[in-house]
mmCIF file of C-alpha atoms in Angstrom:
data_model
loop_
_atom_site.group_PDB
_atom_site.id
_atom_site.type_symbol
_atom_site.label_atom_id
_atom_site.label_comp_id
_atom_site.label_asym_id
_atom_site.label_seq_id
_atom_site.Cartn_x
_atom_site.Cartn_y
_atom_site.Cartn_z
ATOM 1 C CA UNK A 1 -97.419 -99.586 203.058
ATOM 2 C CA UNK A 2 -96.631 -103.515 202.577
ATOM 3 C CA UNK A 3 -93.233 -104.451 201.184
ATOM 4 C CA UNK A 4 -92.414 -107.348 200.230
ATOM 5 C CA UNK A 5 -89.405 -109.432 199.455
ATOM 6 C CA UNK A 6 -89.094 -113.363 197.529
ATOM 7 C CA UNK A 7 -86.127 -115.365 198.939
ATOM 8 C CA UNK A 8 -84.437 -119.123 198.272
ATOM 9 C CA UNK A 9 -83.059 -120.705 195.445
ATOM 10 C CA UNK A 10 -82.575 -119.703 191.953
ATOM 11 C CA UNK A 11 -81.627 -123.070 190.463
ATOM 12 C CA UNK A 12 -83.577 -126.435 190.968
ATOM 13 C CA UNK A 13 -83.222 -129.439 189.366
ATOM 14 C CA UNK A 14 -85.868 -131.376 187.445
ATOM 15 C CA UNK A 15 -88.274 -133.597 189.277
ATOM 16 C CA UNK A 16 -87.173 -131.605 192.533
ATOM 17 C CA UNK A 17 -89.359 -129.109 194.625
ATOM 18 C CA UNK A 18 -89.180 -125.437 194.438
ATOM 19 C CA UNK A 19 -89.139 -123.273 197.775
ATOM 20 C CA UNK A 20 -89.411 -119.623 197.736
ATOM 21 C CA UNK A 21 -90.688 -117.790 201.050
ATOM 22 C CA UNK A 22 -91.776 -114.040 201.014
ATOM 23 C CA UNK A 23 -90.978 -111.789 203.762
ATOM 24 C CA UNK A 24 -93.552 -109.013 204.680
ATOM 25 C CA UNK A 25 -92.746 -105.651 206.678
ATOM 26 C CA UNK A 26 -94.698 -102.466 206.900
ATOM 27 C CA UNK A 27 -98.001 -103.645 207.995
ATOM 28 C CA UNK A 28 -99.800 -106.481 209.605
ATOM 29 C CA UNK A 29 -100.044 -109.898 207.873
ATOM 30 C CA UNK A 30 -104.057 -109.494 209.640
ATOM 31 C CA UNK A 31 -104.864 -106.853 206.824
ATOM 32 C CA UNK A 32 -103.959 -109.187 204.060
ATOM 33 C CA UNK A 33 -104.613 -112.383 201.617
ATOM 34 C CA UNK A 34 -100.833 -113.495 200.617
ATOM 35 C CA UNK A 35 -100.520 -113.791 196.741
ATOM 36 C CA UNK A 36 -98.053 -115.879 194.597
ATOM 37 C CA UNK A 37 -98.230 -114.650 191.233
ATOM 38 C CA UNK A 38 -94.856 -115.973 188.074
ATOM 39 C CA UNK A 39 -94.407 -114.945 184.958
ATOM 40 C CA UNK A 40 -92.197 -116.255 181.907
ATOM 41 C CA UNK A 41 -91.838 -115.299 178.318
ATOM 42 C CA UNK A 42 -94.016 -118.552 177.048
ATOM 43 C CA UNK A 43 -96.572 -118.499 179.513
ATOM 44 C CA UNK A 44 -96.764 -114.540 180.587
ATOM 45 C CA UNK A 45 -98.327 -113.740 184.088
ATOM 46 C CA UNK A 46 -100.423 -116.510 185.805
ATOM 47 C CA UNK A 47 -101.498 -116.368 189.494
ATOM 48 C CA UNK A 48 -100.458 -119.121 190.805
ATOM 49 C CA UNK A 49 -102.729 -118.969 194.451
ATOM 50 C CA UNK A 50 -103.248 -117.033 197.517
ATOM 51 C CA UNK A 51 -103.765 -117.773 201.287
ATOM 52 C CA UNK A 52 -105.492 -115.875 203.900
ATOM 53 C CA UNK A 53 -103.885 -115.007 207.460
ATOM 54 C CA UNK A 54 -105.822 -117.687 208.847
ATOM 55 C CA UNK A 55 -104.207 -120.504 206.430
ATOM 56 C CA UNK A 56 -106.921 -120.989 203.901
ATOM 57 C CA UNK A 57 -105.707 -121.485 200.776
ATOM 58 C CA UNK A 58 -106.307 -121.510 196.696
ATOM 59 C CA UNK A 59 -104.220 -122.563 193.772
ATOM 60 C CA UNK A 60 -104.687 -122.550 190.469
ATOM 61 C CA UNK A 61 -106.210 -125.901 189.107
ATOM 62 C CA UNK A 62 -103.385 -126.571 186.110
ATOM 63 C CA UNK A 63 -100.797 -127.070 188.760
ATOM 64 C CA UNK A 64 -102.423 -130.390 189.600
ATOM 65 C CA UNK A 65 -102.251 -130.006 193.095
ATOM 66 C CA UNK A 66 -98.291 -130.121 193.012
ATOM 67 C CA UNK A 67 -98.299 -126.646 194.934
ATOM 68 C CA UNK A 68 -98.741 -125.501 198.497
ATOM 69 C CA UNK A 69 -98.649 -122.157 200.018
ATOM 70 C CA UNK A 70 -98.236 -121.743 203.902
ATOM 71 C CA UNK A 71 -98.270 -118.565 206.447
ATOM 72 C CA UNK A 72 -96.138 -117.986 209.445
ATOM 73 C CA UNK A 73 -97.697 -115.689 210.987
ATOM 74 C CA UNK A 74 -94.709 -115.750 213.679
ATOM 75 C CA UNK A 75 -92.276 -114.655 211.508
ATOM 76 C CA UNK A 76 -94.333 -112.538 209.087
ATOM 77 C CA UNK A 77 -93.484 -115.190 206.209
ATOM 78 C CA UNK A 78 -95.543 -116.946 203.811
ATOM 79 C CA UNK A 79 -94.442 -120.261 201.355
ATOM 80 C CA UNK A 80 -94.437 -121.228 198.235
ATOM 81 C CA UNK A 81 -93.506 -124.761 197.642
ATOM 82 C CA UNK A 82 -94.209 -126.763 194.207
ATOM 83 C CA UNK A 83 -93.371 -129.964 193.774
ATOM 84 C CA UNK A 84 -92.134 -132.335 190.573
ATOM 85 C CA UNK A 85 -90.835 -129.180 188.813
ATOM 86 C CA UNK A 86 -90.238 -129.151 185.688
ATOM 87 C CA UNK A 87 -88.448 -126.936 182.904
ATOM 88 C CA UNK A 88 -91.710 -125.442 182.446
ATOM 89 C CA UNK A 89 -91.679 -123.871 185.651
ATOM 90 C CA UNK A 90 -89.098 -121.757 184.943
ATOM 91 C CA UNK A 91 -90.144 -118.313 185.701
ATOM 92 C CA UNK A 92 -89.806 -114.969 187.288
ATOM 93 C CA UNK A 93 -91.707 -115.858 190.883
ATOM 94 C CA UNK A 94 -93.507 -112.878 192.510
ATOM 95 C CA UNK A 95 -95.353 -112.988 196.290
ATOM 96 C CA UNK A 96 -98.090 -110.272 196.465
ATOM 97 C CA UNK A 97 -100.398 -109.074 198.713
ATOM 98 C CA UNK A 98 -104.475 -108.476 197.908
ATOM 99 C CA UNK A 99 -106.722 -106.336 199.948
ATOM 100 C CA UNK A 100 -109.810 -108.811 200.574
ATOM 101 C CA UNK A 101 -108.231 -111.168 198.025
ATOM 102 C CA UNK A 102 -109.738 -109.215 194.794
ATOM 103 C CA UNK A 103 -106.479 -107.945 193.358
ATOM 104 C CA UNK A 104 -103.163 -107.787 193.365
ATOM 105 C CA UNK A 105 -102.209 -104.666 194.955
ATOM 106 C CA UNK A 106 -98.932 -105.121 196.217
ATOM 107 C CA UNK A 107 -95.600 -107.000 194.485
ATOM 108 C CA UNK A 108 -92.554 -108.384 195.271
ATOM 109 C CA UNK A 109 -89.456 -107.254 193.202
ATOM 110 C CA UNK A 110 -89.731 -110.704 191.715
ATOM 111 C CA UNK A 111 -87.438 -113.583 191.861
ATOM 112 C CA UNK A 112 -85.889 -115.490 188.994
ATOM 113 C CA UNK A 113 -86.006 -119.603 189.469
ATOM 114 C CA UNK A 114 -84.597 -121.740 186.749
ATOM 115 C CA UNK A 115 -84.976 -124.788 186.310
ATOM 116 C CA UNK A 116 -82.422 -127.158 185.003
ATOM 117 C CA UNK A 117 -80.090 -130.348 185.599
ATOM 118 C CA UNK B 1 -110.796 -120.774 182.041
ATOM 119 C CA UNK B 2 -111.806 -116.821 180.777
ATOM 120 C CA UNK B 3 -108.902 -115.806 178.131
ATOM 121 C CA UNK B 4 -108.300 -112.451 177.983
ATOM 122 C CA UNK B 5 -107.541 -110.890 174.274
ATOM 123 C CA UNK B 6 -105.200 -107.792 174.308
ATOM 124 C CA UNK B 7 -104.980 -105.640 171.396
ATOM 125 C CA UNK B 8 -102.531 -104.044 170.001
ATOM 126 C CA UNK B 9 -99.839 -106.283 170.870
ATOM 127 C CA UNK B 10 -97.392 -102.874 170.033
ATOM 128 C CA UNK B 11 -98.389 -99.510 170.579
ATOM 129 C CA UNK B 12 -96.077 -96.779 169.644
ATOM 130 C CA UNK B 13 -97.150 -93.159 170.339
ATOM 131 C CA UNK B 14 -95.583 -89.380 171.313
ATOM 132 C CA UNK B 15 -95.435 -87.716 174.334
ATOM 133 C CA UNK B 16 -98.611 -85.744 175.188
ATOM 134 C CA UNK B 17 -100.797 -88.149 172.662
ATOM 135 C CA UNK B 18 -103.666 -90.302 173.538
ATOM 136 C CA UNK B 19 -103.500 -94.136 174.293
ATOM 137 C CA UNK B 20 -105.852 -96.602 173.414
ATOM 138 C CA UNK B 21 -105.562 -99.943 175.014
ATOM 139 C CA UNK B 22 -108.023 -102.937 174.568
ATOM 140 C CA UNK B 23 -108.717 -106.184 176.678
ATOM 141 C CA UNK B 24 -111.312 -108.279 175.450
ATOM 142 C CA UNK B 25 -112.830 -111.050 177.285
ATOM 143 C CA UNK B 26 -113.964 -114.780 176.423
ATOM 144 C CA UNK B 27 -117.232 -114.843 178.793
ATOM 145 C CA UNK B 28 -118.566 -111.818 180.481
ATOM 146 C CA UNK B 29 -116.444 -111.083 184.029
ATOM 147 C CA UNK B 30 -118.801 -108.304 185.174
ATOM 148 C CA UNK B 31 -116.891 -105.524 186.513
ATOM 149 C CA UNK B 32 -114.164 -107.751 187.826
ATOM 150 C CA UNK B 33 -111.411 -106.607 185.492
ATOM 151 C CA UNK B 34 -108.440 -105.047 186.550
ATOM 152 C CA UNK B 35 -105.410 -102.891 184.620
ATOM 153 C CA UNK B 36 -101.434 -103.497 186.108
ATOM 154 C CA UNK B 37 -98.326 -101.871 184.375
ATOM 155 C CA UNK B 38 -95.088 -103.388 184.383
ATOM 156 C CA UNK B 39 -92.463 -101.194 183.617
ATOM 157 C CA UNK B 40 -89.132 -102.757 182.422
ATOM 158 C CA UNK B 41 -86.582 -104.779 185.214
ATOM 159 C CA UNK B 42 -89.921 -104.239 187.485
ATOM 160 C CA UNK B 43 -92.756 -105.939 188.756
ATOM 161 C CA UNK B 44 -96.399 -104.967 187.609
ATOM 162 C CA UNK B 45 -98.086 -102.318 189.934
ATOM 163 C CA UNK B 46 -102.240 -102.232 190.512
ATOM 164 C CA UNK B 47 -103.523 -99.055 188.283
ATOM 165 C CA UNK B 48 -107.011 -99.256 187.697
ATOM 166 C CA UNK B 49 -109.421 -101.912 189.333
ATOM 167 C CA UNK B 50 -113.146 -103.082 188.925
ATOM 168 C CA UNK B 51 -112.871 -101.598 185.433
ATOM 169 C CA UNK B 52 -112.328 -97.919 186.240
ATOM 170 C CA UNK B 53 -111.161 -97.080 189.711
ATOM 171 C CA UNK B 54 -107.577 -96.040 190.001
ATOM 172 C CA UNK B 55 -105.190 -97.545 192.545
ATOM 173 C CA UNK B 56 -103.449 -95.405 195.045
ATOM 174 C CA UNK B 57 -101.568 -92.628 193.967
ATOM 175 C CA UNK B 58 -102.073 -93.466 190.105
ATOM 176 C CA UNK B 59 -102.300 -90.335 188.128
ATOM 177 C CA UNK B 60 -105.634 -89.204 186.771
ATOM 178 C CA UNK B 61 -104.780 -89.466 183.323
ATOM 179 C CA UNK B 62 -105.265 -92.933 183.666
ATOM 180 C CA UNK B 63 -108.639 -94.135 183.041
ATOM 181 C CA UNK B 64 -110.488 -97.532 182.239
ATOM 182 C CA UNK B 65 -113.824 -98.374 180.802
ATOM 183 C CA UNK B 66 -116.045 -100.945 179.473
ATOM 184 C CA UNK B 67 -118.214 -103.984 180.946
ATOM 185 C CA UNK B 68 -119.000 -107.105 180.275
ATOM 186 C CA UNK B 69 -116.282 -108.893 177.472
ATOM 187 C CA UNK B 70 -114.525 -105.443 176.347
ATOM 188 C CA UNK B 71 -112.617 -103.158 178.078
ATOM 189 C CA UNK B 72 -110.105 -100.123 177.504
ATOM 190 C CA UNK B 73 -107.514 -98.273 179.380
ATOM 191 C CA UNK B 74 -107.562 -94.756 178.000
ATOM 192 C CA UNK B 75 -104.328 -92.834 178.906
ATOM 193 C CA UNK B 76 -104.696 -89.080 178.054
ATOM 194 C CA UNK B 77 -101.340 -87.426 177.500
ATOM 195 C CA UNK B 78 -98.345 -90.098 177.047
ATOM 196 C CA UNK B 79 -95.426 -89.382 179.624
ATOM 197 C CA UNK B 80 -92.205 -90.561 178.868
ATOM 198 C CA UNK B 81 -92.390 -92.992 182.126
ATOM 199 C CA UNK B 82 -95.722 -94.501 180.865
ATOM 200 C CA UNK B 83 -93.613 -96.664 178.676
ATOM 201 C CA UNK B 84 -94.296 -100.544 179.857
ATOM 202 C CA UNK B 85 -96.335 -103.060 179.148
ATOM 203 C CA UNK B 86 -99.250 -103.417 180.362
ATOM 204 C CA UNK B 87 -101.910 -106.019 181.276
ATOM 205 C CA UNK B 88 -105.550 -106.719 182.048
ATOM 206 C CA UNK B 89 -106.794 -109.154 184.704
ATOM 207 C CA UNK B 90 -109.816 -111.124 185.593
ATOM 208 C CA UNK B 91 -111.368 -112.273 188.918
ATOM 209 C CA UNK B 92 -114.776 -113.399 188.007
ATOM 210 C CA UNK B 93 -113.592 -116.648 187.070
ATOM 211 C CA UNK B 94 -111.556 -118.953 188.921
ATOM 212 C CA UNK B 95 -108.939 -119.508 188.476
ATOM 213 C CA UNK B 96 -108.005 -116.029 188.066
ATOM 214 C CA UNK B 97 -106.446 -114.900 184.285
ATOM 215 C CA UNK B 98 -104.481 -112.128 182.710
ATOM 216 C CA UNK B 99 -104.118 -111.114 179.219
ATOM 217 C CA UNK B 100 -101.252 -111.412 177.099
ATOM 218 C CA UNK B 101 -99.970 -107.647 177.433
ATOM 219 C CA UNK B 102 -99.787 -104.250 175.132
ATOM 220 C CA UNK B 103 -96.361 -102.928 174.922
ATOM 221 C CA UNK B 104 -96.554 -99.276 174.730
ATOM 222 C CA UNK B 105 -93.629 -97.226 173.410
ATOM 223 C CA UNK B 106 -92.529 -93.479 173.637
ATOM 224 C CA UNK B 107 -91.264 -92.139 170.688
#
């Protein structure tokens, strides 16, 4: 089955853009939409977006259009990058992947990403 | 923006008992309604989708129910591993939500 691991930084600064990448093995990147999904103790679990394999791509309206998700398809590797961060993005960050983007069927092991000057 | 309503918030229960969890729903999502448990220091994993089929390799005591705005996720005899929270999800809206969570405890 899909697996699944979150990589980059664990501390950005205020104002500055988060960048977390997801590395996929076990199956084709083809058979799935790629999910980005955080949680945090104020806000609990909210999906942040997915893309398909193509590139096509949805977020989640309240982040204002300060996110973007890519796919490299070359390096089995999709993005997560969100912009102007602020303390309020501080959160446990999980990729995912959804069969026929209805749910979330596989996770990540989750990274932590802190926010703070 | 559907809001989903989990009840209890704490659910504390013995092995081998029944569990009763709730997710209720501000506008009707259908049949789009999912179930994920997240057992502590791990991410949540898929158990029961479109209201009541189970994921791969979920055990059979788990079940779900309901349409429209109220749901449940029944499971039948408590195992000491089913302790976790747990949480409902919607996809008939965009974007998509999830509830708050139920923790469930083992005594």
């Amino acid at each position: 089955q899909v697996q699944l691991q979150e990589s980059g930084p664990g501390l950005v600064k205020p104002s500055e853009t988060l960048s977390l990448t997801c590395t996929v093995s076990g199956d084709s990147m083809r058979n799935y939409y790629w999910t980005w999904t955080r949680q945090s103790p104020g806000t609990g679990l909210e999906f942040l977006g997915y893309i398909s394999y193509s590139g096509r791509a949805n977020y989640m309206p309240s982040l204002k259009r300060r996110a973007t998700i890519s796919v490299d398809t070359s390096k089995n590797q999709f993005s997560l990058k969100l912009y102007y961060v602020t303390a309020a993005d501080t959160a446990v960050y999980y990729c995912g992947a959804s069969i026929e983007a209805r749910w979330l069927d596989f996770w990540g092991q989750g990274m932590v990403v802190t926010v703070s000057s | 923006e559907v809001d989903l309503t989990q009840s209890p918030a704490t659910l504390s229960l013995s092995p081998g008992e029944r569990a009763t969890l709730s997710c209720r729903a501000s506008q009707n999502v259908n049949s789009y309604l999912a179930w994920y448990q997240q057992r502590p220091g791990q991410a949540p994993r898929l158990l029961i989708h479109d209201v009541s089929s189970r994921a791969t390799g979920i055990p059979a005591r788990f079940s779900g129910s309901g349409s429209g705005t109220d749901f449940t996720l029944t499971i039948s005899s408590l195992e000491p591993e089913d302790a976790a929270f747990y949480y409902c999800q919607q996809r008939s809206k965009w974007p998509r939500t999830f509830g708050q969570g139920t923790r469930l405890e083992i005594k």
